[in-house]
CSV table of C-alpha atoms and ligand atoms in Angstrom, one decimal:
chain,number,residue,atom,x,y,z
Q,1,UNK,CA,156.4,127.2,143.5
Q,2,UNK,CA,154.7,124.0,142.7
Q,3,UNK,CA,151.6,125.0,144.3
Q,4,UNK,CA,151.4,127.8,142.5
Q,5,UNK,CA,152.0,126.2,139.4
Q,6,UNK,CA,149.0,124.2,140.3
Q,7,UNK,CA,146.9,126.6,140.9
Q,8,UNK,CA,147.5,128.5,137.7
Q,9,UNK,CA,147.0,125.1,135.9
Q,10,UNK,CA,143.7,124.2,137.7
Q,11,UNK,CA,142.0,127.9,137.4
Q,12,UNK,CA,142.7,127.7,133.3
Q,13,UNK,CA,141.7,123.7,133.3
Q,14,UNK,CA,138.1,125.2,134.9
Q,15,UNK,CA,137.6,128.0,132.7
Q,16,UNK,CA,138.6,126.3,129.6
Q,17,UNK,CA,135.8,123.7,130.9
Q,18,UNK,CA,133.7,126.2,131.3
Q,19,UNK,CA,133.8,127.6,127.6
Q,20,UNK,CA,134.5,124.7,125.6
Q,21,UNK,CA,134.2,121.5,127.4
Q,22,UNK,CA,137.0,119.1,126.1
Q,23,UNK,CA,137.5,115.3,125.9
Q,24,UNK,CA,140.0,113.3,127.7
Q,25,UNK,CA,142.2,113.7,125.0
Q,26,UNK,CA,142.0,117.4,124.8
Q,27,UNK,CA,139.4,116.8,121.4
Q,28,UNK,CA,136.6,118.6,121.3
Q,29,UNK,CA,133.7,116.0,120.9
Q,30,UNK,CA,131.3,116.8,117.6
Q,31,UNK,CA,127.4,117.0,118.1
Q,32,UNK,CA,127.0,113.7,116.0
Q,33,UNK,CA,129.7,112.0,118.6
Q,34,UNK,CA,127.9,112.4,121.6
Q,35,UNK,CA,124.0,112.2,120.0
Q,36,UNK,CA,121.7,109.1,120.4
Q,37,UNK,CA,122.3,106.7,118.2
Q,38,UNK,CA,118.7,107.0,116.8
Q,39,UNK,CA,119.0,111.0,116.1
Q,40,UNK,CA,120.4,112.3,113.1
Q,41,UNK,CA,121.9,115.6,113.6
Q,42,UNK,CA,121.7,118.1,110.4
Q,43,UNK,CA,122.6,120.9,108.9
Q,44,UNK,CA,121.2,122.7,106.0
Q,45,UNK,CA,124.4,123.1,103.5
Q,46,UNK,CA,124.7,126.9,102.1
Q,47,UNK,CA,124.5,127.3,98.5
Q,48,UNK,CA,122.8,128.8,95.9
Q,49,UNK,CA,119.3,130.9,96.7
Q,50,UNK,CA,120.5,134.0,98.7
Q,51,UNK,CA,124.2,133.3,98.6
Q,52,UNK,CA,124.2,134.0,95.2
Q,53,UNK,CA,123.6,137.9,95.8
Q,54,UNK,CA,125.9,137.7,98.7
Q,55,UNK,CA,129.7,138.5,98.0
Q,56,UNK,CA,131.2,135.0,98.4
Q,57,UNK,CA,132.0,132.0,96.2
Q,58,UNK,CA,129.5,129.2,96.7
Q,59,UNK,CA,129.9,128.1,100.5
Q,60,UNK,CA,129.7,124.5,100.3
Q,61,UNK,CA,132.2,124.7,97.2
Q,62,UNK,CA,135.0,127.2,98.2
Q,63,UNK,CA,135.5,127.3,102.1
Q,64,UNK,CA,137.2,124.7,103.5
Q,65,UNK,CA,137.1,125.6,106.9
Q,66,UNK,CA,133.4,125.5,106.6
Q,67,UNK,CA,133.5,121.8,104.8
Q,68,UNK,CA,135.7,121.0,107.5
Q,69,UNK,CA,132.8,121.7,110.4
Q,70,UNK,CA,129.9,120.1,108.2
Q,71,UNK,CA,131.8,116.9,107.9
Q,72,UNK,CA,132.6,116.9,111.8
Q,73,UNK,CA,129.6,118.4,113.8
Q,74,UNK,CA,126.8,116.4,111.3
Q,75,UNK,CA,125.7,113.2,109.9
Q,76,UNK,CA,122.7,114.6,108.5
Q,77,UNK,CA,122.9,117.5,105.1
Q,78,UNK,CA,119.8,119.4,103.6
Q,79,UNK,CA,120.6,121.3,100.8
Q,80,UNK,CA,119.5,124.6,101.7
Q,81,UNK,CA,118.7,125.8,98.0
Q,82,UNK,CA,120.5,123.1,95.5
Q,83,UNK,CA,117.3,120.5,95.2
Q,84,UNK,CA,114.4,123.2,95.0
Q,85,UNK,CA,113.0,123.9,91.3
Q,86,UNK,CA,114.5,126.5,90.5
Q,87,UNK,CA,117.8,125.5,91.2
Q,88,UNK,CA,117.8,121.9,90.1
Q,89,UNK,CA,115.1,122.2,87.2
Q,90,UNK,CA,115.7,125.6,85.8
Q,91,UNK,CA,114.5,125.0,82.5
Q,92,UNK,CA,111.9,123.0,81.2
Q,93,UNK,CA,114.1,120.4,79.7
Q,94,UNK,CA,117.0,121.2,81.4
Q,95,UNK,CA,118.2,119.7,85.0
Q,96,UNK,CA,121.3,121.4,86.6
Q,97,UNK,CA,122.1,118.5,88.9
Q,98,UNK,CA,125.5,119.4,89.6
Q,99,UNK,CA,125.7,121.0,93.3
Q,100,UNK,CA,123.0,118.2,94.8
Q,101,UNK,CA,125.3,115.5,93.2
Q,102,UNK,CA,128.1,116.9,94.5
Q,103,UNK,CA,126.4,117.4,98.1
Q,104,UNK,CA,124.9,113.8,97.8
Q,105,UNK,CA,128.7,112.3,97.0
Q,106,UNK,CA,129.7,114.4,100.0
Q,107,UNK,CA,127.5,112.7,102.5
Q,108,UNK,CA,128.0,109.9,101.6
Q,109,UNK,CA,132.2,110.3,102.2
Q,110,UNK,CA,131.6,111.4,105.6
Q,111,UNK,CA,128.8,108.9,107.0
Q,112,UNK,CA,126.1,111.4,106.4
Q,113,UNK,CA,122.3,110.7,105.2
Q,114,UNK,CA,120.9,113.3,102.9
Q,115,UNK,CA,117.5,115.3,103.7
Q,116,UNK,CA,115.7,116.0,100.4
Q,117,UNK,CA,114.3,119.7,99.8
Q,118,UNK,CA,111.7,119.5,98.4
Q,119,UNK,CA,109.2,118.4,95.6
Q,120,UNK,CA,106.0,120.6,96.0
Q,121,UNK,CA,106.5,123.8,97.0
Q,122,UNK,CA,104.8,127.5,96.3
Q,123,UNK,CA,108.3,129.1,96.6
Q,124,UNK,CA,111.5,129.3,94.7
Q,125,UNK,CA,110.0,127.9,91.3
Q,126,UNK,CA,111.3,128.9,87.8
Q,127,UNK,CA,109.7,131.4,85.8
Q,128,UNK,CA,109.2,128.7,83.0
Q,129,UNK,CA,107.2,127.0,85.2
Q,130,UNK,CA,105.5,129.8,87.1
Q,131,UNK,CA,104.7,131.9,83.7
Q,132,UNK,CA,104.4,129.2,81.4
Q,133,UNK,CA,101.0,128.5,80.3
Q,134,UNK,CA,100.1,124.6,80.5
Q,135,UNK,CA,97.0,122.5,80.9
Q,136,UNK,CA,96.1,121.0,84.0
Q,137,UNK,CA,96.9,117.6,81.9
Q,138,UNK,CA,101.0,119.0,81.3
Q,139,UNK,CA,101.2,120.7,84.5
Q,140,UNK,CA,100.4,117.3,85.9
Q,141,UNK,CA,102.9,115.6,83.6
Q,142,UNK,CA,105.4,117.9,84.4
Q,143,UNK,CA,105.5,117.4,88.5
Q,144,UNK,CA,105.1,113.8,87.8
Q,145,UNK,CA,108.1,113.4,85.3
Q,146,UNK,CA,110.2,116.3,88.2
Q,147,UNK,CA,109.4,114.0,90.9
Q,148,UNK,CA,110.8,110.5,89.1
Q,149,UNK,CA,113.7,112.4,87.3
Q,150,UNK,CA,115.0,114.0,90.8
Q,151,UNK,CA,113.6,111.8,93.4
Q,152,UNK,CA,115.3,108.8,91.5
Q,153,UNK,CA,118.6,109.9,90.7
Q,154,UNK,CA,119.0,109.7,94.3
Q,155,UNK,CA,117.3,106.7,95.1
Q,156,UNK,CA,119.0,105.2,98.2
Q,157,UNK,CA,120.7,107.9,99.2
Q,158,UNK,CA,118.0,110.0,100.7
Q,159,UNK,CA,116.7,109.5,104.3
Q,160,UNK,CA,113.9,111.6,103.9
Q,161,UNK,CA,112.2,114.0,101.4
Q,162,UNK,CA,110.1,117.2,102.2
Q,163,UNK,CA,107.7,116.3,99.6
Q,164,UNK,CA,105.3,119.1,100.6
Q,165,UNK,CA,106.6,121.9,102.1
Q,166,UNK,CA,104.4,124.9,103.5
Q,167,UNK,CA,101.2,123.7,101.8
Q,168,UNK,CA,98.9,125.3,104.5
Q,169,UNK,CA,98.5,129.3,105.3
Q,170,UNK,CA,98.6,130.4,108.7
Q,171,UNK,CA,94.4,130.2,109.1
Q,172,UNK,CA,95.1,126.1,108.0
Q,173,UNK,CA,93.8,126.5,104.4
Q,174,UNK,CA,95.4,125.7,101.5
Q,175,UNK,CA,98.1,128.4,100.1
Q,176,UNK,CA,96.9,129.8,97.0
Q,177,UNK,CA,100.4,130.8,95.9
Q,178,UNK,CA,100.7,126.9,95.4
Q,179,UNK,CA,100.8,126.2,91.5
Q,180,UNK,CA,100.1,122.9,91.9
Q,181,UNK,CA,97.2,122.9,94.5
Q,182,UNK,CA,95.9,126.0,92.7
Q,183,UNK,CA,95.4,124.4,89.4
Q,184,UNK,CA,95.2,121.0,90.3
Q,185,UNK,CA,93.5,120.7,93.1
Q,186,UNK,CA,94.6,119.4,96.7
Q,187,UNK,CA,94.3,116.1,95.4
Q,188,UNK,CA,97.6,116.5,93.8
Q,189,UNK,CA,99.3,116.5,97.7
Q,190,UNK,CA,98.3,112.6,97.6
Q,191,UNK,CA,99.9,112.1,94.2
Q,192,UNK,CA,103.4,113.8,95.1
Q,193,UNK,CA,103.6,111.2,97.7
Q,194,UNK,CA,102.6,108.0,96.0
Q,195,UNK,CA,105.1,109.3,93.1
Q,196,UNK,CA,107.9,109.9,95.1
Q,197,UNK,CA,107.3,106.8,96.9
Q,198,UNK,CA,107.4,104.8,93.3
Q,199,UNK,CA,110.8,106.4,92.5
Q,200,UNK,CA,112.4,105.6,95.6
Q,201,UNK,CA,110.4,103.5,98.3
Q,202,UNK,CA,112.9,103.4,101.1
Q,203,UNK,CA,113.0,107.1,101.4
Q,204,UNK,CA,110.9,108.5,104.3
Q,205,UNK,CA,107.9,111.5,102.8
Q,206,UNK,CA,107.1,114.1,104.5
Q,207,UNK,CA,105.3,117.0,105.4
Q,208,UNK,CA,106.8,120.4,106.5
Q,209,UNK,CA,106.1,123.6,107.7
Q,210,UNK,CA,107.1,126.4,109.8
Q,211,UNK,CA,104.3,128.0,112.1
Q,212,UNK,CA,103.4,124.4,113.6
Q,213,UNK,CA,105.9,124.8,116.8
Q,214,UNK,CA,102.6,126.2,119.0
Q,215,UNK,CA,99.2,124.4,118.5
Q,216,UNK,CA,96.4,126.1,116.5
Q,217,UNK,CA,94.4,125.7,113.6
Q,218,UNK,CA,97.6,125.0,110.9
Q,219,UNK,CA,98.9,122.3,112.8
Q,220,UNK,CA,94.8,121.2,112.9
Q,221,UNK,CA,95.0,121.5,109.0
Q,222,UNK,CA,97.6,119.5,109.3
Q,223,UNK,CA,96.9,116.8,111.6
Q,224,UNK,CA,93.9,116.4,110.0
Q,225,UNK,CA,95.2,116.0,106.4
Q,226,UNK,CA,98.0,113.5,107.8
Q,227,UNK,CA,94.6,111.4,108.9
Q,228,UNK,CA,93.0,111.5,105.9
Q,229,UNK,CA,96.5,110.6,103.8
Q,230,UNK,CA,96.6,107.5,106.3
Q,231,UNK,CA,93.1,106.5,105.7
Q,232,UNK,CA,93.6,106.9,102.2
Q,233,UNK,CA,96.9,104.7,102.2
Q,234,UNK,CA,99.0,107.4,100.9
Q,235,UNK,CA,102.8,106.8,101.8
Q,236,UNK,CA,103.2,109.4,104.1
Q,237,UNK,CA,106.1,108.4,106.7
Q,238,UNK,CA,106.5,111.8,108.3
Q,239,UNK,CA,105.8,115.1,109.8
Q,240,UNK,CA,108.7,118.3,110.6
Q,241,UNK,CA,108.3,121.5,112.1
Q,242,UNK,CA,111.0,123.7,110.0
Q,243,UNK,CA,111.7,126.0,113.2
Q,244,UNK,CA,112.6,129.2,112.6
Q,245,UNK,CA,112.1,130.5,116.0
Q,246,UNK,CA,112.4,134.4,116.9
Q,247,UNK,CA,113.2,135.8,120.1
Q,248,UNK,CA,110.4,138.0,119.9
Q,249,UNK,CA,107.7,135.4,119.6
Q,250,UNK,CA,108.7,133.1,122.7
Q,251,UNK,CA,110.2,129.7,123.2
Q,252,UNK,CA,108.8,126.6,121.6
Q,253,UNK,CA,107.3,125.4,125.0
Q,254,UNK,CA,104.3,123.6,123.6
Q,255,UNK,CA,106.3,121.3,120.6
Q,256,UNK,CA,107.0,118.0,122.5
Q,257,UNK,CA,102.6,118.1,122.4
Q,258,UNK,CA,102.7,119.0,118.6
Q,259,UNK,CA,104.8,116.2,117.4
Q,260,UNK,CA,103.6,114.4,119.7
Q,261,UNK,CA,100.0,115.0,117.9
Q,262,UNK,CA,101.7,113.2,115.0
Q,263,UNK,CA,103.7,110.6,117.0
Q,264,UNK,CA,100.4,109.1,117.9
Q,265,UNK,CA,99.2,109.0,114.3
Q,266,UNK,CA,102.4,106.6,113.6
Q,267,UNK,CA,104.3,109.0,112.2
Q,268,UNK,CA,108.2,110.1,112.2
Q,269,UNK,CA,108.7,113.6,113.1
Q,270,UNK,CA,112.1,115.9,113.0
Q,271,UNK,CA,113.0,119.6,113.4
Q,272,UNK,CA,114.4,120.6,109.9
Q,273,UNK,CA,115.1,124.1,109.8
Q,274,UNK,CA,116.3,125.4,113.3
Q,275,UNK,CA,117.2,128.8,113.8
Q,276,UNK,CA,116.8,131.2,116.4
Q,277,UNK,CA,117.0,134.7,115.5
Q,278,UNK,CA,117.1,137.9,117.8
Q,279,UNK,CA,116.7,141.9,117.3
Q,280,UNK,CA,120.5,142.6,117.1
Q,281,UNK,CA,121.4,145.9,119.3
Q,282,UNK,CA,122.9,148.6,117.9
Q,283,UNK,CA,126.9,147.7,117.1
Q,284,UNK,CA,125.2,144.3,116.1
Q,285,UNK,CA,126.8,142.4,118.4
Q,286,UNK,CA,124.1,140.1,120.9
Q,287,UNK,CA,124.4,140.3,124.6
Q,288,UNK,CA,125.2,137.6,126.8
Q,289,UNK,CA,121.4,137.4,127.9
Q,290,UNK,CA,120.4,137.2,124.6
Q,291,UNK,CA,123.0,134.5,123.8
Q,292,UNK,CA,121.6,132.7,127.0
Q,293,UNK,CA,118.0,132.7,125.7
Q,294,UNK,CA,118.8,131.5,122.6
Q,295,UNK,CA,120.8,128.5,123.8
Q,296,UNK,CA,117.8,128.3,126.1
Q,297,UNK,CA,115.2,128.1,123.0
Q,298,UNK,CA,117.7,125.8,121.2
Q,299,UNK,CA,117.4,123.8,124.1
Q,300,UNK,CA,113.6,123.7,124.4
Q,301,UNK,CA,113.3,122.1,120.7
Q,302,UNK,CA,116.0,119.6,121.5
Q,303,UNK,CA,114.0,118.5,123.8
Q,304,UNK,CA,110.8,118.6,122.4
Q,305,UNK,CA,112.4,116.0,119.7
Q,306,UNK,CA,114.0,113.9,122.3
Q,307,UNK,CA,110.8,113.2,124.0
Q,308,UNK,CA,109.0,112.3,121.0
Q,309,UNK,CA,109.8,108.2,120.6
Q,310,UNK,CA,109.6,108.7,116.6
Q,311,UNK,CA,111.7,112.1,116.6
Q,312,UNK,CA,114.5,110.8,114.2
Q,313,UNK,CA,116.1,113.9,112.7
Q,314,UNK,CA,116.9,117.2,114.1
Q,315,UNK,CA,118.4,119.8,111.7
Q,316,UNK,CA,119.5,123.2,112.5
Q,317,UNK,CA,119.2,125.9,109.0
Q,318,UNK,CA,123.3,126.7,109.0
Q,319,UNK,CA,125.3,126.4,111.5
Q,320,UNK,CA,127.4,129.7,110.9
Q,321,UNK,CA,125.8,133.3,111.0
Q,322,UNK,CA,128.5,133.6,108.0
Q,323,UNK,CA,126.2,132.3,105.8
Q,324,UNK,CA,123.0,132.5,107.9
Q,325,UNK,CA,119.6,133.7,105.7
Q,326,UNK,CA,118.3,135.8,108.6
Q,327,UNK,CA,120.1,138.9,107.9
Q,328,UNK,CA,118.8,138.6,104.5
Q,329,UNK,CA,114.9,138.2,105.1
Q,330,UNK,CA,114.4,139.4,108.2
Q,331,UNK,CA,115.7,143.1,108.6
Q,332,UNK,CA,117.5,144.0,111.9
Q,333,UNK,CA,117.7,140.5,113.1
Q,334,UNK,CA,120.3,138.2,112.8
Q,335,UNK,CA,123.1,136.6,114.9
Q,336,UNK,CA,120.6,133.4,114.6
Q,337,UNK,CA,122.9,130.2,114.2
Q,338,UNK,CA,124.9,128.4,116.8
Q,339,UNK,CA,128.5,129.6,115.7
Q,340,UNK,CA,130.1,132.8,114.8
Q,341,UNK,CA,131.2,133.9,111.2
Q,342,UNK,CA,134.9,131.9,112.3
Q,343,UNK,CA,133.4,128.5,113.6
Q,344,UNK,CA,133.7,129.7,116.8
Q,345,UNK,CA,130.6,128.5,119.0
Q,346,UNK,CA,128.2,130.4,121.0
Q,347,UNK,CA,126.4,129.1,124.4
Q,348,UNK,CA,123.5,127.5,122.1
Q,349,UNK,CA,126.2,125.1,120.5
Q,350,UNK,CA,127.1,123.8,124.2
Q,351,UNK,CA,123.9,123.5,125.7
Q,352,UNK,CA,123.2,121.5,122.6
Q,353,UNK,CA,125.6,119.1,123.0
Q,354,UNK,CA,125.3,118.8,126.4
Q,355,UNK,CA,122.0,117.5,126.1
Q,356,UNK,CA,122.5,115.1,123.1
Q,357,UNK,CA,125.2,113.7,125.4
Q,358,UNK,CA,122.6,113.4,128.4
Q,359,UNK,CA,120.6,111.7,125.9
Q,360,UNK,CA,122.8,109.5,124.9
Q,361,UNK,CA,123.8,107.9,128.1
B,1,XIL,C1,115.7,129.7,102.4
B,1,XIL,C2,117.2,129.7,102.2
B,1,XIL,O1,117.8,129.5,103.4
B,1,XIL,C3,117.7,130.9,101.4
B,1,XIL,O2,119.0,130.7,101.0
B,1,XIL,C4,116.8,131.2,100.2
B,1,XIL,O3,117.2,132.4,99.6
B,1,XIL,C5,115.3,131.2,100.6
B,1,XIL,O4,115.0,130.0,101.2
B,1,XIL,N1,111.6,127.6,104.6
B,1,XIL,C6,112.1,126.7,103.8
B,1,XIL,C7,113.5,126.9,103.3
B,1,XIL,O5,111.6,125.6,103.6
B,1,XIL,O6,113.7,126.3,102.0
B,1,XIL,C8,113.9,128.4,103.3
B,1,XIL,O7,115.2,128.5,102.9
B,1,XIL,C9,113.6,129.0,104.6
B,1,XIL,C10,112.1,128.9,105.0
């Protein structure tokens, strides 16, 4: 009888182990518990730019289960849409500071630092600003006045700001979507730093992209601006490869020698935007092969970032497929986060914690 009950009690103890490791006291440990000291682990924190279509309240806001998870599993939060232009600046004299405050106060309760997103961007601008008709003089005056209004209300409580994000098309030349180096000139990249550095000089600037996970002539473009920036004394602090990884392109196997690249050059670097989506078989539901592969490229940029000596931040784009962009911009893919619509966690959530814990001893 006793053996049996033994028995019984050691099969479950092994398969519970096997699906969700547990701590001594039958806790479940967080990624931020088990990661290197040195390595911030993010999330991007769902609000405002797709949700808004989406039948739900504002994430962040409304679902307490979900604020329950970001508080736990992170010490690191990038608003996903709240500090872009045309969600913080959506009129020319008009700041809607409101969800970054509240994300900011947020953080700050639970022991998190704050990733800023972002100051110079071709994307998700208001149409005052993208139809308006200004001078080169007022346009300059008016990225000049966004970057002290925004990047010092938070002063001190921002780790690190994306100042330019995805300045460089995929054949490493400037984007001409980009309002501000369109009109102004790539001199203007140079400026956004110095004045973000004026309004708040302990946060860390940075560069950003997706596309720069394989080498090849945009992460030349870039390599080659972050030397000139340097040369020029421009406070540039950092460079991130955003991440959005697909299943159909391959895993990351050449980004340890990327940010490396940048490493070298003194730089920080982080992963800011991890994701990993797949081609979602019919029914929609992934197969345990394709959860495997995912966890596997999950693991490949975790990696990357933990043999980079300056790799400081590593930030996956939501950490729920409940609120996941994919689905949204990338039709018949999806499934792309580390947890389920309910929290629960899929084989990429273990493996990463796994190896922030083999990190960390
Ligand atoms: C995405 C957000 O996740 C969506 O909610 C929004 O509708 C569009 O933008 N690169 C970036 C991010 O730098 O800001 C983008 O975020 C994803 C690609």
């Amino acid at each position: 009888m006793k053996r049996t009950v033994l028995a019984v009690v050691t099969v479950l103890a092994t398969s519970a182990a096997l699906i969700q490791p547990v701590q001594a006291g039958g806790h479940a440990k967080s990624l931020r518990s088990v990661a290197p000291r040195d390595l911030r682990i993010g999330t991007a924190v769902a609000g405002g730019g797709h949700h808004l279509d989406q039948p739900y309240p504002d994430p962040f806001t409304y679902d307490k289960p979900y604020r329950r998870v970001l508080a736990k599993e992170f010490n690191s939060a990038s608003p996903e849409n709240q500090m872009k232009w045309e969600f913080i600046h959506p009129e020319r004299n008009k700041y809607n500071f409101g969800p970054a405050d509240a994300i900011v106060k947020f953080a700050r309760q639970n022991g998190q630092v704050v990733r800023g997103h972002t100051l110079l961007w071709h994307s998700q601008n208001p149409a005052w600003l993208n139809e308006g008709t200004f001078t080169k003089a007022e346009l300059r005056q008016i990225l000049k006045s966004h970057i002290f209004t925004v990047v010092g209300r938070y002063k001190g409580k921002i780790q690190q700001w994306d100042v330019a994000n995805e300045i460089f098309n995929e054949n490493g030349e400037y984007r001409s979507e980009n309002i501000w180096i369109r009109e102004l000139g790539p001199g203007i990249i140079a400026d956004a730093f110095r004045w973000a550095h004026q309004a708040d000089p302990k946060a860390q600037l940075f560069l950003n992209d997706y596309g720069v996970e394989w080498p090849g002539v945009k992460v030349d473009a870039y390599e080659a601006l972050a030397k000139q920036l340097l040369a020029d004394r421009v406070p540039l602090h950092g460079f991130a490869s955003q991440a959005h990884l697909s299943m159909r392109y391959g895993a990351p196997d050449q980004l340890a020698g990327v940010l490396q690249r940048f490493d070298d050059l003194g730089l920080k670097t982080a992963i800011t935007e991890l994701d990993v989506r797949m081609d979602l078989p019919e029914g929609g539901a992934p197969t345990a092969e394709q959860l495997a592969t995912q966890a596997s490229y999950y693991k490949t940029t975790l990696d990357a970032c933990l043999a980079v000596a300056g790799c400081n931040s590593f930030t996956i784009w939501g950490f729920t497929d409940k609120y996941s962009w994919v689905p949204v911009f990338f039709p018949a893919e999806g499934a792309a986060t580390v947890m389920w619509d309910d929290f629960t966690k899929k084989p990429a959530y273990y493996t990463l914690r796994d190896t922030l814990a083999a990190a960390r001893r």
